[in-house]
Short mmCIF file of C-alpha atoms (C1' of nucleotides) in Angstrom, two decimals:
data_model
loop_
_atom_site.label_atom_id
_atom_site.label_comp_id
_atom_site.label_asym_id
_atom_site.label_seq_id
_atom_site.Cartn_x
_atom_site.Cartn_y
_atom_site.Cartn_z
CA MET A 1 76.11 -3.79 92.92
CA PRO A 2 77.92 -7.28 92.25
CA GLU A 3 81.55 -7.13 90.67
CA THR A 4 81.01 -7.23 87.27
CA CYS A 5 82.13 -9.90 85.71
CA PRO A 6 82.79 -12.61 88.09
CA HIS A 7 85.63 -14.87 85.81
CA ASN A 8 88.37 -12.00 84.07
CA SER A 9 88.35 -8.98 86.25
CA ALA A 10 90.34 -6.87 82.69
CA ILE A 11 87.36 -6.65 80.19
CA SER A 12 83.52 -7.61 80.22
CA CYS A 13 79.67 -6.88 79.49
CA GLY A 14 79.23 -4.59 81.74
CA ASN A 15 82.35 -2.25 81.64
CA CYS A 16 82.38 -2.46 77.92
CA ARG A 17 82.62 0.45 75.31
CA LEU A 18 80.76 -1.20 73.18
CA GLY A 19 78.22 -2.75 74.96
CA SER A 20 75.56 -0.79 73.82
CA ILE A 21 75.49 -1.09 70.60
CA CYS A 22 76.40 -4.53 71.11
CA LEU A 23 74.70 -7.75 72.43
CA PRO A 24 73.64 -6.02 76.23
CA LEU A 25 71.97 -3.88 74.23
CA ALA A 26 68.75 -4.24 75.73
CA LEU A 27 69.43 -5.41 79.27
CA GLU A 28 68.99 -5.64 83.24
CA THR A 29 72.62 -5.20 85.14
CA ASP A 30 72.02 -8.93 86.62
CA ASP A 31 71.27 -10.58 82.82
CA VAL A 32 74.23 -9.00 81.42
CA VAL A 33 76.25 -10.61 83.93
CA LYS A 34 74.87 -13.90 82.67
CA LEU A 35 75.77 -13.17 79.61
CA ASP A 36 79.42 -12.45 80.94
CA GLU A 37 79.52 -15.39 81.99
CA ILE A 38 79.34 -17.50 78.93
CA VAL A 39 81.35 -15.05 76.55
CA GLN A 40 84.48 -16.57 75.90
CA ARG A 41 87.63 -13.89 75.13
CA GLY A 42 90.45 -15.82 73.74
CA ARG A 43 94.04 -14.27 72.03
CA PRO A 44 93.13 -11.73 69.74
CA LEU A 45 93.76 -12.91 65.52
CA GLN A 46 95.96 -11.65 63.97
CA LYS A 47 95.48 -10.29 60.35
CA ASN A 48 94.71 -12.79 57.99
CA GLU A 49 93.74 -15.70 60.90
CA HIS A 50 90.70 -17.08 60.53
CA LEU A 51 88.25 -17.10 63.50
CA TYR A 52 86.42 -19.86 61.04
CA ARG A 53 85.94 -21.84 57.29
CA GLU A 54 83.07 -22.12 55.52
CA GLY A 55 81.86 -25.16 56.61
CA ASP A 56 82.74 -25.42 59.91
CA HIS A 57 81.18 -26.94 62.61
CA PHE A 58 78.62 -24.05 63.54
CA THR A 59 79.18 -23.37 67.53
CA SER A 60 79.25 -19.18 68.76
CA VAL A 61 79.12 -16.42 67.41
CA TYR A 62 81.23 -14.35 67.74
CA ALA A 63 81.05 -9.70 68.69
CA VAL A 64 83.60 -7.70 67.58
CA ARG A 65 85.52 -6.02 69.98
CA SER A 66 88.98 -4.80 68.31
CA GLY A 67 89.77 -4.39 64.91
CA ALA A 68 88.25 -5.69 61.58
CA ILE A 69 86.61 -8.81 60.32
CA LYS A 70 85.41 -9.38 56.23
CA ALA A 71 83.48 -12.64 55.87
CA TYR A 72 83.34 -14.77 53.13
CA ARG A 73 81.88 -17.30 50.70
CA LEU A 74 83.61 -19.14 47.61
CA THR A 75 81.97 -19.50 43.96
CA GLY A 76 82.45 -23.10 42.52
CA ASP A 77 85.14 -21.08 39.92
CA GLY A 78 87.02 -20.28 43.43
CA GLN A 79 86.56 -16.70 42.92
CA GLU A 80 85.97 -14.98 46.46
CA GLN A 81 82.71 -13.28 47.66
CA VAL A 82 82.67 -10.99 50.18
CA THR A 83 79.52 -10.70 51.79
CA GLY A 84 80.34 -8.63 54.56
CA PHE A 85 82.51 -5.82 56.53
CA TYR A 86 82.37 -6.57 60.50
CA PHE A 87 83.54 -3.74 62.46
CA PRO A 88 83.90 -3.73 66.71
CA GLY A 89 80.84 -4.30 68.10
CA GLU A 90 79.15 -5.89 65.29
CA ILE A 91 77.77 -10.08 65.10
CA ILE A 92 79.24 -12.38 62.67
CA GLY A 93 78.36 -16.14 62.32
CA MET A 94 74.72 -15.74 62.07
CA ASP A 95 74.92 -17.67 59.26
CA GLY A 96 75.85 -20.64 60.54
CA ILE A 97 72.94 -21.59 62.64
CA SER A 98 71.22 -22.44 59.90
CA LYS A 99 72.86 -25.69 58.76
CA ASP A 100 75.12 -26.37 61.74
CA GLN A 101 78.37 -25.56 59.93
CA TYR A 102 79.43 -21.70 59.33
CA ALA A 103 78.19 -20.56 55.49
CA CYS A 104 80.91 -18.36 55.09
CA SER A 105 84.39 -17.66 56.32
CA ALA A 106 85.92 -15.10 58.91
CA LYS A 107 88.74 -13.87 58.51
CA ALA A 108 90.99 -10.94 60.12
CA LEU A 109 91.66 -7.92 58.42
CA GLU A 110 93.45 -6.74 60.49
CA THR A 111 95.03 -7.43 64.23
CA SER A 112 92.12 -8.66 65.47
CA ALA A 113 90.25 -9.05 69.13
CA VAL A 114 86.10 -10.95 69.32
CA CYS A 115 84.32 -12.46 71.97
CA GLU A 116 82.86 -15.90 70.98
CA ILE A 117 79.41 -16.63 71.95
CA PRO A 118 78.60 -20.58 72.34
CA PHE A 119 75.29 -20.77 70.98
CA ASN A 120 73.84 -23.49 72.84
CA ARG A 121 74.65 -21.44 75.84
CA LEU A 122 73.03 -18.04 73.97
CA GLU A 123 70.07 -20.52 72.87
CA GLU A 124 69.07 -21.37 77.21
CA LEU A 125 70.43 -18.11 78.33
CA SER A 126 67.55 -17.08 75.87
CA THR A 127 64.17 -19.00 76.59
CA GLN A 128 65.61 -17.33 80.37
CA VAL A 129 66.05 -13.88 79.86
CA PRO A 130 63.32 -12.59 77.11
CA SER A 131 64.80 -9.64 76.39
CA MET A 132 67.70 -11.62 76.06
CA GLN A 133 65.31 -13.35 72.63
CA ARG A 134 64.20 -10.90 72.05
CA HIS A 135 67.67 -8.51 71.40
CA PHE A 136 68.53 -11.49 69.24
CA PHE A 137 66.10 -12.10 67.14
CA GLN A 138 66.55 -7.98 66.41
CA LEU A 139 69.93 -8.46 65.24
CA MET A 140 69.56 -11.29 62.77
CA SER A 141 66.66 -9.29 61.90
CA GLN A 142 69.33 -6.68 60.79
CA GLU A 143 71.73 -8.97 58.85
CA ILE A 144 68.38 -10.39 57.12
CA THR A 145 68.02 -6.24 56.09
CA SER A 146 71.34 -5.13 56.05
CA ASP A 147 72.01 -8.06 53.44
CA GLN A 148 68.52 -7.18 51.95
CA GLN A 149 70.23 -3.85 51.23
CA LEU A 150 73.48 -5.26 49.70
CA ILE A 151 71.10 -6.78 47.50
CA THR A 152 69.01 -3.18 46.77
CA LEU A 153 72.54 -1.56 45.44
CA LEU A 154 74.10 -4.35 43.43
CA SER A 155 70.67 -4.79 41.38
CA LYS A 156 70.24 -1.03 40.80
CA ASN A 157 73.29 0.89 41.14
CA SER A 158 76.71 2.14 39.58
CA ALA A 159 79.95 1.71 40.73
CA GLU A 160 80.36 4.89 41.60
CA GLU A 161 76.80 5.22 43.55
CA ARG A 162 78.04 1.72 45.19
CA ILE A 163 81.16 3.00 46.02
CA ALA A 164 79.57 6.04 47.61
CA SER A 165 77.34 4.23 49.53
CA LEU A 166 80.63 1.98 51.20
CA LEU A 167 82.38 5.49 52.35
CA ILE A 168 78.84 6.75 54.35
CA SER A 169 78.20 3.23 55.83
CA ILE A 170 81.61 3.40 57.41
CA SER A 171 81.71 6.87 58.44
CA ALA A 172 77.96 5.90 59.99
CA ARG A 173 79.06 3.48 61.09
CA ASN A 174 82.72 5.24 63.13
CA ALA A 175 80.55 7.72 64.34
CA ARG A 176 78.47 5.17 66.40
CA ARG A 177 81.34 4.35 67.16
CA LYS A 178 82.31 7.77 68.94
CA LEU A 179 84.88 8.20 66.12
CA SER A 180 85.53 9.81 63.34
CA ARG A 181 82.74 10.73 60.31
CA THR A 182 84.52 11.73 58.22
CA HIS A 183 88.57 10.49 58.76
CA PHE A 184 89.06 6.57 58.33
CA ARG A 185 91.86 3.47 57.80
CA LEU A 186 90.10 1.59 55.78
CA PRO A 187 91.39 -2.17 56.78
CA MET A 188 90.34 -3.60 53.58
CA SER A 189 91.96 -4.01 50.22
CA ARG A 190 90.82 -2.90 46.92
CA THR A 191 90.65 -5.99 45.97
CA ASP A 192 88.15 -6.35 49.34
CA ILE A 193 86.55 -4.22 48.07
CA GLY A 194 85.45 -4.71 44.38
CA ASN A 195 84.27 -8.22 45.68
CA PHE A 196 82.12 -6.76 47.71
CA LEU A 197 80.42 -4.81 46.26
CA GLY A 198 80.55 -7.05 42.71
CA LEU A 199 83.17 -5.16 40.32
CA THR A 200 86.73 -5.12 39.89
CA VAL A 201 89.54 -3.89 41.85
CA GLU A 202 90.89 -1.23 38.32
CA THR A 203 86.76 0.22 38.13
CA VAL A 204 87.82 0.55 42.24
CA SER A 205 90.94 1.91 42.22
CA ARG A 206 88.95 3.97 39.29
CA VAL A 207 86.87 5.61 41.15
CA ILE A 208 87.94 6.67 43.65
CA SER A 209 90.60 8.40 41.81
CA ARG A 210 87.87 10.08 40.55
CA PHE A 211 86.13 10.97 44.08
CA ASN A 212 89.30 12.23 45.25
CA LYS A 213 89.81 14.17 42.13
CA GLN A 214 86.49 16.12 42.17
CA GLY A 215 87.60 17.31 46.18
CA LEU A 216 84.15 14.48 47.94
CA ILE A 217 87.34 12.63 49.26
CA ALA A 218 91.41 12.38 50.14
CA VAL A 219 93.19 9.65 49.89
CA GLU A 220 96.10 8.66 50.64
CA ASN A 221 96.80 4.48 50.71
CA LYS A 222 94.00 3.45 52.79
CA GLU A 223 93.64 6.41 54.67
CA VAL A 224 90.67 8.54 53.68
CA THR A 225 89.02 11.59 54.31
CA LEU A 226 85.85 12.97 53.20
CA LEU A 227 85.76 16.27 52.34
CA ASP A 228 82.23 16.36 51.14
CA LEU A 229 79.94 13.85 53.18
CA GLU A 230 76.64 15.52 51.47
CA GLY A 231 78.32 15.46 48.00
CA LEU A 232 78.70 12.00 48.44
CA LYS A 233 75.53 10.94 49.78
CA ALA A 234 74.16 12.55 46.04
CA VAL A 235 75.78 10.75 44.57
CA ALA A 236 75.13 7.64 46.49
CA ASN A 237 71.53 8.39 46.13
CA VAL A 238 70.81 8.04 49.02
CA ALA A 239 68.65 9.89 52.21
CA SER A 240 70.74 13.08 53.24
CA ASP A 241 69.63 10.84 56.74
CA SER A 242 71.47 7.83 56.51
CA MET B 1 45.73 -37.78 71.10
CA PRO B 2 44.22 -34.37 71.11
CA GLU B 3 41.87 -33.05 68.94
CA THR B 4 44.65 -31.63 66.55
CA CYS B 5 43.31 -28.03 65.87
CA PRO B 6 40.83 -27.23 68.49
CA HIS B 7 39.77 -23.88 66.86
CA ASN B 8 39.53 -24.77 63.55
CA SER B 9 38.48 -27.82 62.22
CA ALA B 10 39.20 -27.49 58.92
CA ILE B 11 43.30 -26.11 58.45
CA SER B 12 45.32 -26.99 61.50
CA CYS B 13 49.23 -27.10 61.56
CA GLY B 14 49.34 -30.76 62.62
CA ASN B 15 47.26 -31.78 59.10
CA CYS B 16 49.38 -29.19 57.20
CA ARG B 17 50.78 -31.07 54.04
CA LEU B 18 53.28 -27.91 54.42
CA GLY B 19 54.08 -28.58 57.88
CA SER B 20 56.91 -30.64 56.69
CA ILE B 21 59.03 -27.33 54.97
CA CYS B 22 57.37 -25.10 57.35
CA LEU B 23 57.17 -23.86 61.35
CA PRO B 24 55.91 -27.75 62.98
CA LEU B 25 58.78 -29.51 60.98
CA ALA B 26 61.30 -30.45 64.68
CA LEU B 27 57.77 -30.04 66.98
CA GLU B 28 56.33 -32.45 69.24
CA THR B 29 52.78 -33.81 68.75
CA ASP B 30 51.06 -31.04 71.41
CA ASP B 31 53.85 -28.68 70.61
CA VAL B 32 52.08 -28.31 67.31
CA VAL B 33 48.63 -27.90 69.02
CA LYS B 34 50.62 -24.85 70.99
CA LEU B 35 51.41 -23.53 67.65
CA ASP B 36 47.92 -23.97 66.12
CA GLU B 37 46.32 -22.29 68.76
CA ILE B 38 48.52 -18.96 67.93
CA VAL B 39 48.51 -19.05 64.79
CA GLN B 40 45.31 -17.28 62.47
CA ARG B 41 44.25 -18.61 58.91
CA GLY B 42 42.56 -15.51 57.25
CA ARG B 43 40.66 -14.89 54.14
CA PRO B 44 42.85 -15.22 51.05
CA LEU B 45 44.36 -12.35 49.49
CA GLN B 46 43.33 -11.81 45.97
CA LYS B 47 46.16 -11.16 42.95
CA ASN B 48 48.19 -8.06 43.85
CA GLU B 49 46.93 -7.43 47.66
CA HIS B 50 49.17 -5.86 50.20
CA LEU B 51 49.81 -8.73 52.73
CA TYR B 52 51.20 -5.45 54.44
CA ARG B 53 53.76 -2.68 53.51
CA GLU B 54 57.04 -1.56 53.63
CA GLY B 55 57.33 0.81 57.13
CA ASP B 56 53.75 -1.11 58.67
CA HIS B 57 54.06 -1.37 61.95
CA PHE B 58 55.90 -5.06 62.33
CA THR B 59 53.40 -7.35 64.15
CA SER B 60 53.50 -11.15 62.45
CA VAL B 61 55.43 -13.62 60.48
CA TYR B 62 53.48 -14.95 58.08
CA ALA B 63 53.67 -18.61 56.78
CA VAL B 64 52.90 -19.47 52.76
CA ARG B 65 49.65 -22.09 52.57
CA SER B 66 48.87 -20.97 49.33
CA GLY B 67 49.70 -18.61 45.48
CA ALA B 68 53.32 -16.76 45.78
CA ILE B 69 53.85 -13.37 47.49
CA LYS B 70 56.81 -10.85 46.00
CA ALA B 71 58.66 -9.07 48.57
CA TYR B 72 59.97 -5.68 47.83
CA ARG B 73 60.84 -2.48 48.76
CA LEU B 74 61.53 1.02 46.43
CA THR B 75 64.66 2.33 46.13
CA GLY B 76 65.12 6.52 46.76
CA ASP B 77 64.29 7.67 43.41
CA GLY B 78 61.37 5.17 43.21
CA GLN B 79 62.12 1.89 41.90
CA GLU B 80 61.35 -1.38 42.27
CA GLN B 81 63.90 -4.12 44.65
CA VAL B 82 62.28 -7.55 44.65
CA THR B 83 63.64 -8.97 47.38
CA GLY B 84 62.42 -12.72 46.94
CA PHE B 85 59.13 -15.24 46.33
CA TYR B 86 58.12 -16.75 48.56
CA PHE B 87 56.85 -20.31 47.58
CA PRO B 88 53.93 -22.49 49.91
CA GLY B 89 55.46 -23.46 53.34
CA GLU B 90 58.00 -19.86 53.52
CA ILE B 91 57.99 -17.30 55.43
CA ILE B 92 57.85 -14.60 55.40
CA GLY B 93 58.15 -11.11 57.79
CA MET B 94 60.89 -11.51 59.54
CA ASP B 95 62.87 -8.60 57.94
CA GLY B 96 60.36 -6.00 60.26
CA ILE B 97 61.66 -7.69 63.77
CA SER B 98 64.40 -5.18 64.20
CA LYS B 99 63.02 -2.05 63.84
CA ASP B 100 59.18 -3.08 64.39
CA GLN B 101 58.88 -2.48 61.63
CA TYR B 102 58.45 -4.22 57.57
CA ALA B 103 61.07 -2.80 55.57
CA CYS B 104 59.49 -4.30 52.78
CA SER B 105 55.94 -4.67 51.17
CA ALA B 106 54.91 -8.25 50.63
CA LYS B 107 52.39 -8.76 47.72
CA ALA B 108 50.16 -11.51 46.64
CA LEU B 109 50.92 -12.71 43.02
CA GLU B 110 48.05 -14.44 42.24
CA THR B 111 45.36 -15.36 44.86
CA SER B 112 46.73 -17.34 48.18
CA ALA B 113 46.33 -18.51 51.21
CA VAL B 114 48.94 -17.35 54.44
CA CYS B 115 48.55 -18.64 58.36
CA GLU B 116 49.61 -15.00 60.41
CA ILE B 117 51.74 -16.12 63.66
CA PRO B 118 52.24 -12.92 65.84
CA PHE B 119 54.84 -12.48 66.26
CA ASN B 120 54.87 -11.86 70.61
CA ARG B 121 52.73 -15.17 71.07
CA LEU B 122 55.48 -16.13 68.46
CA GLU B 123 58.02 -15.25 71.19
CA GLU B 124 55.86 -16.52 73.88
CA LEU B 125 55.17 -20.18 72.75
CA SER B 126 60.06 -19.69 72.20
CA THR B 127 60.37 -19.06 75.40
CA GLN B 128 58.39 -21.91 76.77
CA VAL B 129 59.36 -24.91 74.00
CA PRO B 130 63.05 -24.40 73.61
CA SER B 131 62.70 -26.44 69.65
CA MET B 132 60.75 -23.83 68.75
CA GLN B 133 63.07 -20.95 69.25
CA ARG B 134 66.01 -22.75 67.65
CA HIS B 135 63.45 -23.64 64.93
CA PHE B 136 62.71 -20.33 64.42
CA PHE B 137 66.30 -19.48 64.46
CA GLN B 138 66.99 -21.38 62.40
CA LEU B 139 64.19 -19.77 59.67
CA MET B 140 66.51 -16.53 60.20
CA SER B 141 69.36 -18.16 59.32
CA GLN B 142 68.53 -19.64 56.33
CA GLU B 143 67.28 -16.26 55.86
CA ILE B 144 70.62 -15.16 55.85
CA THR B 145 72.13 -17.87 53.66
CA SER B 146 69.46 -16.83 50.59
CA ASP B 147 70.11 -13.85 50.73
CA GLN B 148 73.55 -14.25 50.41
CA GLN B 149 73.54 -16.06 47.43
CA LEU B 150 71.24 -13.40 45.69
CA ILE B 151 74.15 -10.98 46.76
CA THR B 152 76.33 -13.39 45.08
CA LEU B 153 74.51 -14.55 42.04
CA LEU B 154 74.07 -10.19 41.27
CA SER B 155 77.95 -10.27 41.68
CA LYS B 156 79.05 -12.39 39.91
CA ASN B 157 76.54 -13.86 37.71
CA SER B 158 75.81 -13.14 34.10
CA ALA B 159 72.20 -12.85 33.28
CA GLU B 160 72.40 -15.97 31.42
CA GLU B 161 73.47 -17.54 35.06
CA ARG B 162 70.91 -15.68 37.02
CA ILE B 163 68.38 -16.86 35.26
CA ALA B 164 69.48 -20.53 35.16
CA SER B 165 69.56 -20.14 38.87
CA LEU B 166 66.55 -18.57 39.62
CA LEU B 167 64.76 -21.99 37.35
CA ILE B 168 66.78 -24.15 38.94
CA SER B 169 65.40 -22.83 42.83
CA ILE B 170 62.03 -22.87 41.68
CA SER B 171 62.10 -25.87 40.83
CA ALA B 172 64.25 -27.85 43.66
CA ARG B 173 61.69 -25.89 45.78
CA ASN B 174 58.79 -27.26 43.61
CA ALA B 175 60.59 -30.72 43.87
CA ARG B 176 60.34 -30.01 47.72
CA ARG B 177 56.57 -29.45 47.96
CA LYS B 178 56.14 -32.76 45.22
CA LEU B 179 55.22 -30.56 42.73
CA SER B 180 56.84 -31.15 39.09
CA ARG B 181 60.44 -30.64 39.35
CA THR B 182 60.33 -29.97 35.52
CA HIS B 183 57.32 -28.46 34.17
CA PHE B 184 55.27 -25.60 36.77
CA ARG B 185 53.99 -21.36 36.59
CA LEU B 186 56.05 -18.91 36.89
CA PRO B 187 53.85 -17.07 38.72
CA MET B 188 55.34 -13.53 38.27
CA SER B 189 56.08 -11.21 35.43
CA ARG B 190 59.21 -10.77 33.75
CA THR B 191 59.31 -7.27 35.22
CA ASP B 192 59.71 -8.76 38.85
CA ILE B 193 62.12 -11.77 37.56
CA GLY B 194 64.60 -8.26 36.54
CA ASN B 195 63.64 -6.83 39.48
CA PHE B 196 65.10 -9.12 41.42
CA LEU B 197 67.53 -10.95 39.61
CA GLY B 198 69.11 -6.67 39.00
CA LEU B 199 68.54 -7.89 35.28
CA THR B 200 65.83 -4.94 32.72
CA VAL B 201 62.86 -6.07 31.15
CA GLU B 202 64.00 -6.81 27.72
CA THR B 203 67.30 -8.58 29.26
CA VAL B 204 64.72 -11.25 30.70
CA SER B 205 62.74 -11.39 27.80
CA ARG B 206 65.83 -11.68 25.66
CA VAL B 207 67.57 -14.72 27.86
CA ILE B 208 64.31 -17.15 27.83
CA SER B 209 63.58 -16.72 24.26
CA ARG B 210 67.06 -17.61 23.69
CA PHE B 211 67.13 -20.94 26.29
CA ASN B 212 63.52 -21.75 24.60
CA LYS B 213 65.76 -21.14 20.83
CA GLN B 214 68.28 -23.74 22.87
CA GLY B 215 66.01 -26.89 23.65
CA LEU B 216 66.54 -25.79 27.27
CA ILE B 217 63.42 -24.67 28.62
CA ALA B 218 59.79 -24.63 26.25
CA VAL B 219 58.40 -21.37 27.00
CA GLU B 220 54.11 -20.23 26.17
CA ASN B 221 53.70 -16.65 28.59
CA LYS B 222 54.11 -17.73 32.42
CA GLU B 223 54.31 -21.77 31.25
CA VAL B 224 57.79 -23.59 31.62
CA THR B 225 59.30 -26.57 30.97
CA LEU B 226 62.86 -27.39 32.19
CA LEU B 227 63.86 -29.90 29.47
CA ASP B 228 67.50 -30.32 30.06
CA LEU B 229 68.15 -29.59 33.46
CA GLU B 230 71.50 -30.82 33.38
CA GLY B 231 72.10 -28.55 30.35
CA LEU B 232 70.40 -25.16 32.18
CA LYS B 233 72.42 -26.18 35.53
CA ALA B 234 75.88 -26.39 33.17
CA VAL B 235 74.21 -22.68 32.29
CA ALA B 236 73.94 -21.53 35.76
CA ASN B 237 77.23 -22.61 37.00
CA VAL B 238 75.97 -24.52 40.40
CA ALA B 239 76.69 -27.90 41.30
CA SER B 240 74.20 -30.74 40.03
CA ASP B 241 73.26 -31.32 42.99
CA SER B 242 71.75 -27.74 43.98
"C1'" DC C 1 36.80 -3.04 18.65
"C1'" DG C 2 39.93 -0.50 20.85
"C1'" DC C 3 42.82 0.16 25.49
"C1'" DC C 4 46.30 -0.61 28.46
"C1'" DT C 5 49.13 -3.90 30.44
"C1'" DG C 6 52.14 -6.85 29.73
"C1'" DG C 7 56.40 -8.74 26.29
"C1'" DT C 8 58.85 -9.63 22.54
"C1'" DT C 9 62.75 -7.89 19.22
"C1'" DG C 10 65.76 -4.86 17.29
"C1'" DA C 11 69.71 -0.64 16.80
"C1'" DG C 12 72.79 2.04 19.41
"C1'" DA C 13 74.60 3.46 23.20
"C1'" DA C 14 77.64 3.27 27.61
"C1'" DT C 15 79.19 1.15 31.72
"C1'" DC C 16 82.10 -2.07 32.93
"C1'" DA C 17 85.37 -6.14 33.02
"C1'" DT C 18 89.61 -7.50 30.93
"C1'" DC C 19 94.39 -6.80 29.07
"C1'" DA C 20 98.54 -4.66 29.97
"C1'" DA C 21 101.91 -1.87 31.36
"C1'" DC C 22 103.50 0.66 35.44
"C1'" DA C 23 103.80 2.12 39.61
"C1'" DT C 24 103.87 2.06 45.13
"C1'" DC C 25 104.45 0.06 49.38
"C1'" DT C 26 105.47 -3.55 52.62
"C1'" DG C 27 108.59 -7.21 54.94
"C1'" DT C 28 112.52 -9.65 54.36
"C1'" DG C 29 117.38 -10.71 53.99
"C1'" DG C 30 121.40 -9.70 52.76
"C1'" DC D 1 120.09 0.42 56.67
"C1'" DC D 2 119.33 -0.37 52.15
"C1'" DA D 3 117.58 -3.80 47.70
"C1'" DC D 4 115.28 -6.54 45.64
"C1'" DA D 5 111.07 -9.20 45.09
"C1'" DG D 6 105.81 -9.96 45.68
"C1'" DA D 7 101.94 -8.00 46.92
"C1'" DT D 8 98.63 -4.08 46.58
"C1'" DG D 9 96.92 -0.46 43.04
"C1'" DT D 10 97.08 3.14 39.45
"C1'" DT D 11 96.28 3.64 34.35
"C1'" DG D 12 95.49 2.88 30.28
"C1'" DA D 13 93.33 1.39 25.49
"C1'" DT D 14 89.86 -2.67 23.96
"C1'" DG D 15 86.05 -4.67 24.05
"C1'" DA D 16 81.93 -7.18 25.05
"C1'" DT D 17 77.92 -7.37 27.96
"C1'" DT D 18 73.87 -5.50 29.27
"C1'" DC D 19 71.18 -1.08 29.03
"C1'" DT D 20 68.34 2.28 26.92
"C1'" DC D 21 65.26 3.70 23.57
"C1'" DA D 22 61.70 2.76 20.43
"C1'" DA D 23 58.63 0.11 17.60
"C1'" DC D 24 55.25 -4.43 17.13
"C1'" DC D 25 52.95 -7.69 19.60
"C1'" DA D 26 49.69 -9.98 22.15
"C1'" DG D 27 46.41 -10.60 25.15
"C1'" DG D 28 42.73 -9.79 28.28
"C1'" DC D 29 38.78 -6.44 29.26
"C1'" DG D 30 36.08 -2.99 29.67
#
DNA sequence: CGCCTGGTTGAGAATCATCAACATCTGTGG
DNA sequence: CCACAGATGTTGATGATTCTCAACCAGGCG
């Protein structure tokens, strides 16, 4: 068996715990080595540091290794629309491909580490390794469907349903990483939550307080415990398995 | 010069007027021939006929040739969320890639013709023709950014702003096809518009009536004339060039 | 002709935004 | 280590936008 990472003995896609939910998902061992050769791992981002900004020349997509990143765009009148929160194992930056410049800004919500994947290298690799191409098509398609879920949420659901859905989504993404499904720290501010869900800070705060009083969750600042996951799912109006 | 389409003398990507805004955009002449070989053109869809349904096994993406298609998904409680309207030259079905089944249903709003592009053939072609791969990545990325624009619209904008934005978007897409920027027929119902923009039929109807009274547009059933495009853009809160 | 779908208009109700005051947390410097 | 300032979060009162319910109108098709 070959050395899993030829240029960095500490970290590699081959030994990354996130591999199962990140890029290498569908790859053969030697293809993972090829991926490893193009992935660049820089210094960590400090809280509030930008990974890239709206309008920057598009060069790379990024896999989040640790921490949390928010993607947002500014509206004409300077308001912030958060388009997504990205947790370890998730890929950010695919919106930049179409115009060769990023359509969103990406900012660290806490100290975070990312793996940079230069897109032209990824394109090359994709022509050589069909399963790589397939996997990347799937990742982009996944981004489309998750955006469409958010569209539905914004279009049809009440403030309570939106916030319950967000909590459930974070819980599910935690579970994928083998972390607690019921207890976690929200890396984003209430304002960010509002800007994501199309609500004001006040409404976010009120709904969270209400969930707390109702015994659905226990909140202390950013620490959240989901006390009644089934109850929350009922509030969110989602089928029990999602 | 080779025969542009080896298997269908009437229609081919090579002679299609929509080529400049559809798939072949960035292709060399002989690559267009390769694309032509995999594109399938079936009988037209009648109004209300489905191209595919949510949950169907994913096989192909489709380029709209004529008419108009709406994509929609059903919420848990049976409501309809329209995720997009697709006009000639636009590609539909990319949401199906991630799970190998369509995440939306697609239904003809009027008699429509589509070009079916079997995805596994497209994948093969993409490994052989890098510009094809690149172009398809760009199309998917475009879908992501347009979904994100819709997210912003739903999250931050009033009923008037949403409807003005939709009219402007249709106008701009008409212009791309060298059709009138100011006069067109809305292929979708008021209900569809509401389900797309997160509004009720009544609100849609009221806002359109108001625009009519204000002299911004002239409406007669589905026929719309944009009388004051600049005024509409002001209402929509968008920069004048979009 | 009458029915049914789709669209319009009106009145009242509900949700969420706005404005405002206050509380709490964070981190910085004395 | 404490004190303070600014940012962040909470709670309350009020109001606006949009939804809901309902009636009515117009057009298409059997």
